[in-house]
mmCIF file of C-alpha atoms in Angstrom:
data_model
loop_
_atom_site.group_PDB
_atom_site.id
_atom_site.type_symbol
_atom_site.label_atom_id
_atom_site.label_comp_id
_atom_site.label_asym_id
_atom_site.label_seq_id
_atom_site.Cartn_x
_atom_site.Cartn_y
_atom_site.Cartn_z
ATOM 1 C CA UNK A 1 81.667 112.330 136.698
ATOM 2 C CA UNK A 2 79.187 112.901 139.508
ATOM 3 C CA UNK A 3 76.063 114.618 138.085
ATOM 4 C CA UNK A 4 74.573 115.070 141.685
ATOM 5 C CA UNK A 5 76.333 117.857 143.415
ATOM 6 C CA UNK A 6 76.234 120.915 140.969
ATOM 7 C CA UNK A 7 72.776 120.309 139.124
ATOM 8 C CA UNK A 8 72.674 123.351 136.963
ATOM 9 C CA UNK A 9 76.191 123.033 135.754
ATOM 10 C CA UNK A 10 75.638 119.308 134.668
ATOM 11 C CA UNK A 11 72.418 120.211 132.985
ATOM 12 C CA UNK A 12 73.974 122.898 130.906
ATOM 13 C CA UNK A 13 77.092 121.188 130.202
ATOM 14 C CA UNK A 14 74.990 118.325 128.564
ATOM 15 C CA UNK A 15 72.801 120.515 126.821
ATOM 16 C CA UNK A 16 75.400 122.301 125.067
ATOM 17 C CA UNK A 17 76.778 118.998 123.659
ATOM 18 C CA UNK A 18 76.284 118.125 120.039
ATOM 19 C CA UNK A 19 78.150 114.919 119.764
ATOM 20 C CA UNK A 20 75.904 113.737 116.504
ATOM 21 C CA UNK A 21 76.103 117.246 114.918
ATOM 22 C CA UNK A 22 72.464 117.091 114.760
ATOM 23 C CA UNK A 23 71.106 120.531 115.319
ATOM 24 C CA UNK A 24 70.353 121.316 111.966
ATOM 25 C CA UNK A 25 68.834 118.029 111.521
ATOM 26 C CA UNK A 26 66.519 118.020 114.470
ATOM 27 C CA UNK A 27 65.138 121.798 113.320
ATOM 28 C CA UNK A 28 63.603 119.663 110.425
ATOM 29 C CA UNK A 29 62.118 117.017 112.583
ATOM 30 C CA UNK A 30 58.690 118.962 113.728
ATOM 31 C CA UNK A 31 57.853 119.815 110.224
ATOM 32 C CA UNK A 32 58.201 116.120 109.138
ATOM 33 C CA UNK A 33 56.044 114.934 112.110
ATOM 34 C CA UNK A 34 53.423 117.557 111.282
ATOM 35 C CA UNK A 35 53.122 115.800 107.793
ATOM 36 C CA UNK A 36 53.455 112.197 109.201
ATOM 37 C CA UNK A 37 56.312 111.762 106.839
ATOM 38 C CA UNK A 38 57.885 108.609 108.211
ATOM 39 C CA UNK A 39 60.216 108.132 105.340
ATOM 40 C CA UNK A 40 61.742 111.521 106.129
ATOM 41 C CA UNK A 41 61.956 111.010 109.724
ATOM 42 C CA UNK A 42 63.672 107.591 108.955
ATOM 43 C CA UNK A 43 66.145 109.394 106.755
ATOM 44 C CA UNK A 44 66.932 111.983 109.078
ATOM 45 C CA UNK A 45 67.428 109.408 111.965
ATOM 46 C CA UNK A 46 69.716 107.429 109.817
ATOM 47 C CA UNK A 47 71.919 110.275 108.585
ATOM 48 C CA UNK A 48 72.962 111.180 112.465
ATOM 49 C CA UNK A 49 73.157 107.508 113.783
ATOM 50 C CA UNK A 50 76.781 106.874 115.069
ATOM 51 C CA UNK A 51 78.950 104.019 114.712
ATOM 52 C CA UNK A 52 78.670 101.256 117.560
ATOM 53 C CA UNK A 53 82.358 101.456 118.357
ATOM 54 C CA UNK A 54 82.302 105.210 118.806
ATOM 55 C CA UNK A 55 79.255 105.147 121.135
ATOM 56 C CA UNK A 56 80.878 102.455 123.378
ATOM 57 C CA UNK A 57 83.867 105.006 123.842
ATOM 58 C CA UNK A 58 81.850 107.887 125.265
ATOM 59 C CA UNK A 59 81.601 109.129 128.521
ATOM 60 C CA UNK A 60 78.122 109.982 130.521
ATOM 61 C CA UNK A 61 77.824 113.822 129.350
ATOM 62 C CA UNK A 62 78.334 112.728 125.558
ATOM 63 C CA UNK A 63 76.245 109.672 125.831
ATOM 64 C CA UNK A 64 73.411 111.643 127.470
ATOM 65 C CA UNK A 65 73.350 114.446 124.738
ATOM 66 C CA UNK A 66 73.428 111.513 121.976
ATOM 67 C CA UNK A 67 70.495 109.604 123.540
ATOM 68 C CA UNK A 68 68.727 112.959 123.817
ATOM 69 C CA UNK A 69 68.973 113.544 120.045
ATOM 70 C CA UNK A 70 68.321 110.277 118.827
ATOM 71 C CA UNK A 71 65.401 110.162 121.420
ATOM 72 C CA UNK A 72 63.502 112.691 119.658
ATOM 73 C CA UNK A 73 63.314 110.270 116.722
ATOM 74 C CA UNK A 74 62.116 107.338 118.724
ATOM 75 C CA UNK A 75 58.974 109.192 120.153
ATOM 76 C CA UNK A 76 58.232 110.421 116.763
ATOM 77 C CA UNK A 77 58.387 106.914 115.037
ATOM 78 C CA UNK A 78 56.262 105.545 117.815
ATOM 79 C CA UNK A 79 53.625 108.457 117.407
ATOM 80 C CA UNK A 80 53.244 107.345 113.730
ATOM 81 C CA UNK A 81 52.628 103.640 114.595
ATOM 82 C CA UNK A 82 56.233 102.065 114.296
ATOM 83 C CA UNK A 83 58.483 100.375 116.967
ATOM 84 C CA UNK A 84 61.725 102.228 116.247
ATOM 85 C CA UNK A 85 64.082 99.408 116.545
ATOM 86 C CA UNK A 86 62.160 97.176 114.313
ATOM 87 C CA UNK A 87 62.391 99.846 111.368
ATOM 88 C CA UNK A 88 65.824 101.329 111.816
ATOM 89 C CA UNK A 89 68.688 98.521 111.385
ATOM 90 C CA UNK A 90 71.568 98.775 113.781
ATOM 91 C CA UNK A 91 69.550 101.034 116.154
ATOM 92 C CA UNK A 92 69.030 99.013 119.175
ATOM 93 C CA UNK A 93 72.516 98.022 119.933
ATOM 94 C CA UNK A 94 73.384 101.706 119.866
ATOM 95 C CA UNK A 95 70.535 102.422 122.215
ATOM 96 C CA UNK A 96 71.618 99.537 124.452
ATOM 97 C CA UNK A 97 75.208 100.992 124.617
ATOM 98 C CA UNK A 98 74.078 104.324 125.389
ATOM 99 C CA UNK A 99 71.890 102.983 128.309
ATOM 100 C CA UNK A 100 75.098 101.244 129.769
ATOM 101 C CA UNK A 101 77.090 104.512 129.810
ATOM 102 C CA UNK A 102 74.287 106.608 131.351
ATOM 103 C CA UNK A 103 72.773 104.050 133.532
ATOM 104 C CA UNK A 104 69.432 105.230 132.396
ATOM 105 C CA UNK A 105 66.903 103.381 130.101
ATOM 106 C CA UNK A 106 67.607 103.077 126.360
ATOM 107 C CA UNK A 107 65.586 105.993 125.310
ATOM 108 C CA UNK A 108 64.973 109.717 125.863
ATOM 109 C CA UNK A 109 63.571 110.129 129.382
ATOM 110 C CA UNK A 110 62.209 113.498 131.138
ATOM 111 C CA UNK A 111 66.050 114.626 131.629
ATOM 112 C CA UNK A 112 66.982 114.294 127.990
ATOM 113 C CA UNK A 113 64.088 116.239 126.643
ATOM 114 C CA UNK A 114 64.119 119.147 129.100
ATOM 115 C CA UNK A 115 67.093 120.049 131.195
ATOM 116 C CA UNK A 116 69.651 118.253 128.941
ATOM 117 C CA UNK A 117 67.921 120.074 125.870
ATOM 118 C CA UNK A 118 69.193 123.658 125.104
ATOM 119 C CA UNK A 119 66.325 126.078 125.480
ATOM 120 C CA UNK A 120 67.716 128.772 122.928
ATOM 121 C CA UNK A 121 65.706 129.293 119.770
ATOM 122 C CA UNK A 122 67.369 127.401 116.889
ATOM 123 C CA UNK A 123 68.937 124.791 119.295
ATOM 124 C CA UNK A 124 65.981 123.576 121.352
ATOM 125 C CA UNK A 125 65.165 119.961 120.093
ATOM 126 C CA UNK A 126 61.439 119.521 119.962
ATOM 127 C CA UNK A 127 58.929 116.848 118.586
ATOM 128 C CA UNK A 128 56.242 119.239 117.323
ATOM 129 C CA UNK A 129 55.745 122.806 115.746
ATOM 130 C CA UNK A 130 53.504 123.399 118.721
ATOM 131 C CA UNK A 131 54.200 126.356 120.996
ATOM 132 C CA UNK A 132 52.778 124.512 123.962
ATOM 133 C CA UNK A 133 55.668 122.107 123.678
ATOM 134 C CA UNK A 134 58.038 124.849 124.461
ATOM 135 C CA UNK A 135 56.230 125.820 127.512
ATOM 136 C CA UNK A 136 55.944 122.362 128.377
ATOM 137 C CA UNK A 137 59.842 121.832 128.542
ATOM 138 C CA UNK A 138 60.227 125.194 130.328
ATOM 139 C CA UNK A 139 57.753 124.282 133.078
ATOM 140 C CA UNK A 140 60.097 121.318 133.945
ATOM 141 C CA UNK A 141 63.131 123.324 133.527
ATOM 142 C CA UNK A 142 61.928 125.812 136.104
ATOM 143 C CA UNK A 143 62.147 123.677 138.872
ATOM 144 C CA UNK A 144 64.249 120.488 138.034
ATOM 145 C CA UNK A 145 67.616 121.534 139.609
ATOM 146 C CA UNK A 146 66.122 123.013 142.537
ATOM 147 C CA UNK A 147 64.208 119.829 143.128
ATOM 148 C CA UNK A 148 67.309 117.784 142.847
ATOM 149 C CA UNK A 149 69.145 119.964 145.311
ATOM 150 C CA UNK A 150 66.316 120.024 147.651
ATOM 151 C CA UNK A 151 66.398 116.016 147.449
ATOM 152 C CA UNK A 152 70.354 115.938 148.388
ATOM 153 C CA UNK A 153 69.484 118.395 151.257
ATOM 154 C CA UNK A 154 66.700 116.223 152.574
ATOM 155 C CA UNK A 155 69.068 113.283 152.778
ATOM 156 C CA UNK A 156 71.550 115.501 154.624
ATOM 157 C CA UNK A 157 68.837 116.478 156.971
ATOM 158 C CA UNK A 158 67.871 112.938 157.910
ATOM 159 C CA UNK A 159 71.271 112.818 160.213
ATOM 160 C CA UNK A 160 70.709 116.062 161.977
ATOM 161 C CA UNK A 161 68.740 116.116 165.280
ATOM 162 C CA UNK A 162 65.669 117.883 165.676
ATOM 163 C CA UNK A 163 66.697 119.943 168.556
ATOM 164 C CA UNK A 164 69.886 120.998 166.698
ATOM 165 C CA UNK A 165 70.092 124.734 165.592
ATOM 166 C CA UNK A 166 70.718 123.555 162.099
ATOM 167 C CA UNK A 167 67.519 121.500 161.574
ATOM 168 C CA UNK A 168 64.943 124.458 160.955
ATOM 169 C CA UNK A 169 67.312 126.460 158.516
ATOM 170 C CA UNK A 170 67.802 123.171 156.520
ATOM 171 C CA UNK A 171 64.186 122.736 156.297
ATOM 172 C CA UNK A 172 63.502 126.288 155.351
ATOM 173 C CA UNK A 173 66.154 125.733 152.506
ATOM 174 C CA UNK A 174 64.555 122.672 151.410
ATOM 175 C CA UNK A 175 61.027 124.472 151.303
ATOM 176 C CA UNK A 176 62.480 127.242 149.461
ATOM 177 C CA UNK A 177 63.644 125.140 146.685
ATOM 178 C CA UNK A 178 60.544 123.185 146.455
ATOM 179 C CA UNK A 179 58.490 126.375 145.891
ATOM 180 C CA UNK A 180 59.897 126.396 142.448
ATOM 181 C CA UNK A 181 57.920 123.258 141.843
ATOM 182 C CA UNK A 182 54.874 125.377 142.595
ATOM 183 C CA UNK A 183 56.227 127.792 140.215
ATOM 184 C CA UNK A 184 56.347 125.404 137.471
ATOM 185 C CA UNK A 185 52.893 124.017 138.097
ATOM 186 C CA UNK A 186 51.462 127.588 137.961
ATOM 187 C CA UNK A 187 53.376 128.329 134.644
ATOM 188 C CA UNK A 188 52.099 124.886 133.138
ATOM 189 C CA UNK A 189 48.587 125.882 134.372
ATOM 190 C CA UNK A 190 48.819 129.469 132.453
ATOM 191 C CA UNK A 191 50.748 128.431 129.441
ATOM 192 C CA UNK A 192 49.708 124.837 128.260
ATOM 193 C CA UNK A 193 46.422 124.151 126.929
ATOM 194 C CA UNK A 194 45.165 120.703 128.332
ATOM 195 C CA UNK A 195 43.532 119.737 125.046
ATOM 196 C CA UNK A 196 46.421 120.596 123.028
ATOM 197 C CA UNK A 197 48.621 118.618 125.354
ATOM 198 C CA UNK A 198 46.400 115.471 124.776
ATOM 199 C CA UNK A 199 45.876 115.880 121.166
ATOM 200 C CA UNK A 200 49.224 117.274 120.136
ATOM 201 C CA UNK A 201 51.840 116.301 122.413
ATOM 202 C CA UNK A 202 50.745 113.200 124.316
ATOM 203 C CA UNK A 203 51.216 110.897 121.434
ATOM 204 C CA UNK A 204 55.008 111.398 121.391
ATOM 205 C CA UNK A 205 55.310 109.816 124.776
ATOM 206 C CA UNK A 206 54.207 106.489 124.145
ATOM 207 C CA UNK A 207 56.317 103.265 125.350
ATOM 208 C CA UNK A 208 58.689 101.696 123.144
ATOM 209 C CA UNK A 209 60.261 98.294 123.154
ATOM 210 C CA UNK A 210 64.153 98.022 123.316
ATOM 211 C CA UNK A 211 66.108 94.759 124.005
ATOM 212 C CA UNK A 212 62.549 92.899 124.564
ATOM 213 C CA UNK A 213 61.320 95.340 127.480
ATOM 214 C CA UNK A 214 58.950 98.184 127.220
ATOM 215 C CA UNK A 215 60.019 101.539 128.271
ATOM 216 C CA UNK A 216 57.989 104.504 129.328
ATOM 217 C CA UNK A 217 58.301 107.991 127.412
ATOM 218 C CA UNK A 218 59.167 111.192 129.135
ATOM 219 C CA UNK A 219 56.836 112.338 131.740
ATOM 220 C CA UNK A 220 56.714 115.078 134.501
ATOM 221 C CA UNK A 221 56.312 111.841 136.936
ATOM 222 C CA UNK A 222 59.870 111.049 136.342
ATOM 223 C CA UNK A 223 60.963 114.045 138.423
ATOM 224 C CA UNK A 224 62.638 112.684 141.558
ATOM 225 C CA UNK A 225 60.012 114.319 143.701
ATOM 226 C CA UNK A 226 58.638 110.833 144.538
ATOM 227 C CA UNK A 227 62.527 109.809 145.939
ATOM 228 C CA UNK A 228 62.395 113.073 147.862
ATOM 229 C CA UNK A 229 59.011 112.068 149.603
ATOM 230 C CA UNK A 230 60.267 108.463 149.945
ATOM 231 C CA UNK A 231 62.823 110.076 152.056
ATOM 232 C CA UNK A 232 60.685 112.436 153.954
ATOM 233 C CA UNK A 233 57.620 110.409 154.720
ATOM 234 C CA UNK A 234 57.150 107.276 152.517
ATOM 235 C CA UNK A 235 59.905 104.929 152.911
ATOM 236 C CA UNK A 236 58.126 102.358 155.203
ATOM 237 C CA UNK A 237 54.395 103.185 153.439
ATOM 238 C CA UNK A 238 52.495 99.815 153.183
ATOM 239 C CA UNK A 239 50.022 101.412 150.531
ATOM 240 C CA UNK A 240 50.517 99.067 147.602
ATOM 241 C CA UNK A 241 49.620 101.454 144.681
ATOM 242 C CA UNK A 242 52.287 104.058 146.233
ATOM 243 C CA UNK A 243 54.893 101.247 146.317
ATOM 244 C CA UNK A 244 54.242 100.024 142.874
ATOM 245 C CA UNK A 245 54.302 103.713 141.716
ATOM 246 C CA UNK A 246 57.728 104.442 143.050
ATOM 247 C CA UNK A 247 59.114 101.097 141.792
ATOM 248 C CA UNK A 248 58.020 101.992 138.196
ATOM 249 C CA UNK A 249 59.701 105.103 137.930
ATOM 250 C CA UNK A 250 62.887 104.487 139.923
ATOM 251 C CA UNK A 251 64.862 103.354 136.773
ATOM 252 C CA UNK A 252 64.053 106.611 135.192
ATOM 253 C CA UNK A 253 65.969 108.815 137.625
ATOM 254 C CA UNK A 254 69.744 109.340 137.960
ATOM 255 C CA UNK A 255 71.350 106.401 139.415
ATOM 256 C CA UNK A 256 72.522 108.509 142.375
ATOM 257 C CA UNK A 257 68.948 108.945 143.283
ATOM 258 C CA UNK A 258 68.288 105.398 142.869
ATOM 259 C CA UNK A 259 70.922 104.689 145.349
ATOM 260 C CA UNK A 260 69.112 107.208 147.737
ATOM 261 C CA UNK A 261 65.786 105.295 147.235
ATOM 262 C CA UNK A 262 67.361 102.110 147.773
ATOM 263 C CA UNK A 263 68.981 102.995 150.953
ATOM 264 C CA UNK A 264 65.848 104.149 152.575
ATOM 265 C CA UNK A 265 63.425 101.544 151.354
ATOM 266 C CA UNK A 266 61.998 99.932 154.482
ATOM 267 C CA UNK A 267 63.911 102.181 156.820
ATOM 268 C CA UNK A 268 62.321 104.887 158.946
ATOM 269 C CA UNK A 269 61.442 108.019 157.182
ATOM 270 C CA UNK A 270 62.804 111.397 158.010
ATOM 271 C CA UNK A 271 59.261 112.035 159.518
ATOM 272 C CA UNK A 272 59.324 108.768 161.484
ATOM 273 C CA UNK A 273 62.592 109.658 162.810
ATOM 274 C CA UNK A 274 61.592 113.331 163.840
ATOM 275 C CA UNK A 275 58.412 111.866 165.506
ATOM 276 C CA UNK A 276 60.472 109.274 167.609
ATOM 277 C CA UNK A 277 62.916 112.040 168.781
ATOM 278 C CA UNK A 278 60.210 114.372 169.712
ATOM 279 C CA UNK A 279 58.117 111.658 171.371
ATOM 280 C CA UNK A 280 61.341 110.594 173.507
ATOM 281 C CA UNK A 281 61.379 114.004 174.779
ATOM 282 C CA UNK A 282 58.946 115.028 177.918
ATOM 283 C CA UNK A 283 59.346 118.602 176.886
ATOM 284 C CA UNK A 284 59.915 120.341 173.778
ATOM 285 C CA UNK A 285 62.745 122.886 173.791
ATOM 286 C CA UNK A 286 62.450 125.899 171.501
ATOM 287 C CA UNK A 287 64.738 124.258 168.804
ATOM 288 C CA UNK A 288 62.358 121.307 168.803
ATOM 289 C CA UNK A 289 59.348 123.672 168.041
ATOM 290 C CA UNK A 290 61.064 125.456 165.403
ATOM 291 C CA UNK A 291 62.354 122.478 163.860
ATOM 292 C CA UNK A 292 58.826 120.968 163.817
ATOM 293 C CA UNK A 293 57.337 124.213 162.420
ATOM 294 C CA UNK A 294 59.918 124.142 159.707
ATOM 295 C CA UNK A 295 59.386 120.603 158.610
ATOM 296 C CA UNK A 296 55.470 121.137 158.438
ATOM 297 C CA UNK A 297 56.297 124.021 155.985
ATOM 298 C CA UNK A 298 57.897 121.353 153.601
ATOM 299 C CA UNK A 299 54.673 119.755 153.761
ATOM 300 C CA UNK A 300 52.772 122.795 153.251
ATOM 301 C CA UNK A 301 54.749 123.489 150.100
ATOM 302 C CA UNK A 302 54.370 119.907 148.717
ATOM 303 C CA UNK A 303 50.760 120.398 148.852
ATOM 304 C CA UNK A 304 50.551 123.528 147.393
ATOM 305 C CA UNK A 305 52.311 121.680 144.326
ATOM 306 C CA UNK A 306 50.162 118.651 144.496
ATOM 307 C CA UNK A 307 46.583 119.955 144.749
ATOM 308 C CA UNK A 308 46.970 122.105 141.551
ATOM 309 C CA UNK A 309 48.738 119.498 139.755
ATOM 310 C CA UNK A 310 45.646 117.096 140.377
ATOM 311 C CA UNK A 311 43.244 119.639 138.769
ATOM 312 C CA UNK A 312 45.636 120.161 136.098
ATOM 313 C CA UNK A 313 45.767 116.321 135.188
ATOM 314 C CA UNK A 314 42.149 115.990 135.615
ATOM 315 C CA UNK A 315 41.350 118.987 133.042
ATOM 316 C CA UNK A 316 43.814 117.144 130.435
ATOM 317 C CA UNK A 317 42.242 113.954 130.791
ATOM 318 C CA UNK A 318 38.635 115.025 130.766
ATOM 319 C CA UNK A 319 39.319 116.669 127.358
ATOM 320 C CA UNK A 320 40.371 113.206 125.994
ATOM 321 C CA UNK A 321 38.947 110.748 128.448
ATOM 322 C CA UNK A 322 38.427 108.092 125.757
ATOM 323 C CA UNK A 323 41.660 108.503 124.143
ATOM 324 C CA UNK A 324 44.007 107.761 126.922
ATOM 325 C CA UNK A 325 43.425 105.975 130.337
ATOM 326 C CA UNK A 326 46.987 106.658 131.718
ATOM 327 C CA UNK A 327 49.272 109.668 131.730
ATOM 328 C CA UNK A 328 52.133 110.539 129.715
ATOM 329 C CA UNK A 329 54.479 108.509 131.936
ATOM 330 C CA UNK A 330 52.171 105.767 132.191
ATOM 331 C CA UNK A 331 50.229 106.103 135.197
ATOM 332 C CA UNK A 332 46.850 106.572 135.966
ATOM 333 C CA UNK A 333 45.574 110.176 136.751
ATOM 334 C CA UNK A 334 43.852 109.013 139.644
ATOM 335 C CA UNK A 335 47.184 108.201 141.358
ATOM 336 C CA UNK A 336 47.844 111.644 141.745
ATOM 337 C CA UNK A 337 44.674 111.792 143.954
ATOM 338 C CA UNK A 338 46.249 109.007 146.164
ATOM 339 C CA UNK A 339 49.642 110.793 146.572
ATOM 340 C CA UNK A 340 47.611 114.020 147.531
ATOM 341 C CA UNK A 341 45.882 111.934 150.126
ATOM 342 C CA UNK A 342 49.102 110.216 151.407
ATOM 343 C CA UNK A 343 50.782 113.563 151.649
ATOM 344 C CA UNK A 344 48.187 114.983 153.755
ATOM 345 C CA UNK A 345 47.946 112.072 155.905
ATOM 346 C CA UNK A 346 51.779 112.455 156.710
ATOM 347 C CA UNK A 347 51.655 116.026 157.342
ATOM 348 C CA UNK A 348 48.780 115.258 159.690
ATOM 349 C CA UNK A 349 51.364 112.913 161.725
ATOM 350 C CA UNK A 350 53.002 116.112 162.790
ATOM 351 C CA UNK A 351 49.971 117.947 164.477
ATOM 352 C CA UNK A 352 49.904 116.010 167.802
ATOM 353 C CA UNK A 353 53.649 116.279 168.540
ATOM 354 C CA UNK A 354 53.386 120.146 167.744
ATOM 355 C CA UNK A 355 51.106 120.403 170.552
ATOM 356 C CA UNK A 356 53.236 118.635 173.195
ATOM 357 C CA UNK A 357 54.350 120.912 176.290
ATOM 358 C CA UNK A 358 57.514 123.033 175.822
ATOM 359 C CA UNK A 359 59.939 123.617 178.249
ATOM 360 C CA UNK A 360 58.386 125.676 181.223
ATOM 361 C CA UNK A 361 54.801 124.248 180.398
ATOM 362 C CA UNK A 362 52.967 121.834 182.559
ATOM 363 C CA UNK A 363 53.422 118.293 180.669
ATOM 364 C CA UNK A 364 49.990 116.991 179.197
ATOM 365 C CA UNK A 365 49.815 113.768 181.370
ATOM 366 C CA UNK A 366 49.733 115.936 184.570
ATOM 367 C CA UNK A 367 47.103 118.210 182.929
ATOM 368 C CA UNK A 368 45.014 115.380 181.925
ATOM 369 C CA UNK A 369 44.992 113.888 185.244
ATOM 370 C CA UNK A 370 43.437 116.489 187.110
#
């Protein structure tokens, strides 16, 4: 199956699956975690673990749903100080088999715990009894499918000429979908206590080791926004911190998005291509101007998301500065400041081109020569 084209349908389909018959079992997990009952957590996990031979016959949706349900136990065991594969016999080959089928890491990711996790009361899987966790999961669900659609649309836009009548409407469509990212950060700001996040939720997102490698816990940074920005403006950036950041999280997005990332790495970004096209035109047409204005609107929406995201992260990590030097996705919060600055720099590249003369106006070089 191809989980790229119809994002909401794919997410809903996986969320509805229960291949381990684990709904009732997982409803007991938060209370055991609250009591730090490791023996109880182990007993529940061992009760739902499938046979390896069965796992190896599953397709993508079933394997993704199974990894979701096993994954909540992985984060729980690590929160209580245990490496899951060291304390659960037979677990590691099951995780590796699920990873081969889904082409995702051998543990739960942001996808598993949010959009592949049913939101209905009595069905939603959680690590904790904390109400803020419900809001945390919902904050991602608000925007994930829209973001994935915006990324797909951005790839399509890459091949549309700036002076095409299609360019501006496609930019507006992308900007509209990205506004869901703004909605999600506003929702998180209003409903999730930074201190509660750090003290109650953050400990469940620690890295675990599987197959001799370390894999990061779920984090909002695993959303494919960084892939969209890679296509939009960052594919040829030489900023080493930014390059390392992207390479760290590429394994945690859908394989189709990893392919997009690889396709554009080292190639001109959409912004590069647009600036080259505008620069090659002595005079800008009305389509050029509409296209540049609409492209700028995408950057405007991105910055409306990034600026409050920085503030939210700062609040969280000021609350527990000594406890955690990195975010739940394994990155230093200061990287968000870098991303904000890089996005602003990219947007500024549009300004000089937007001031170029339009058809019917006197070219700048003749005006400057007087």
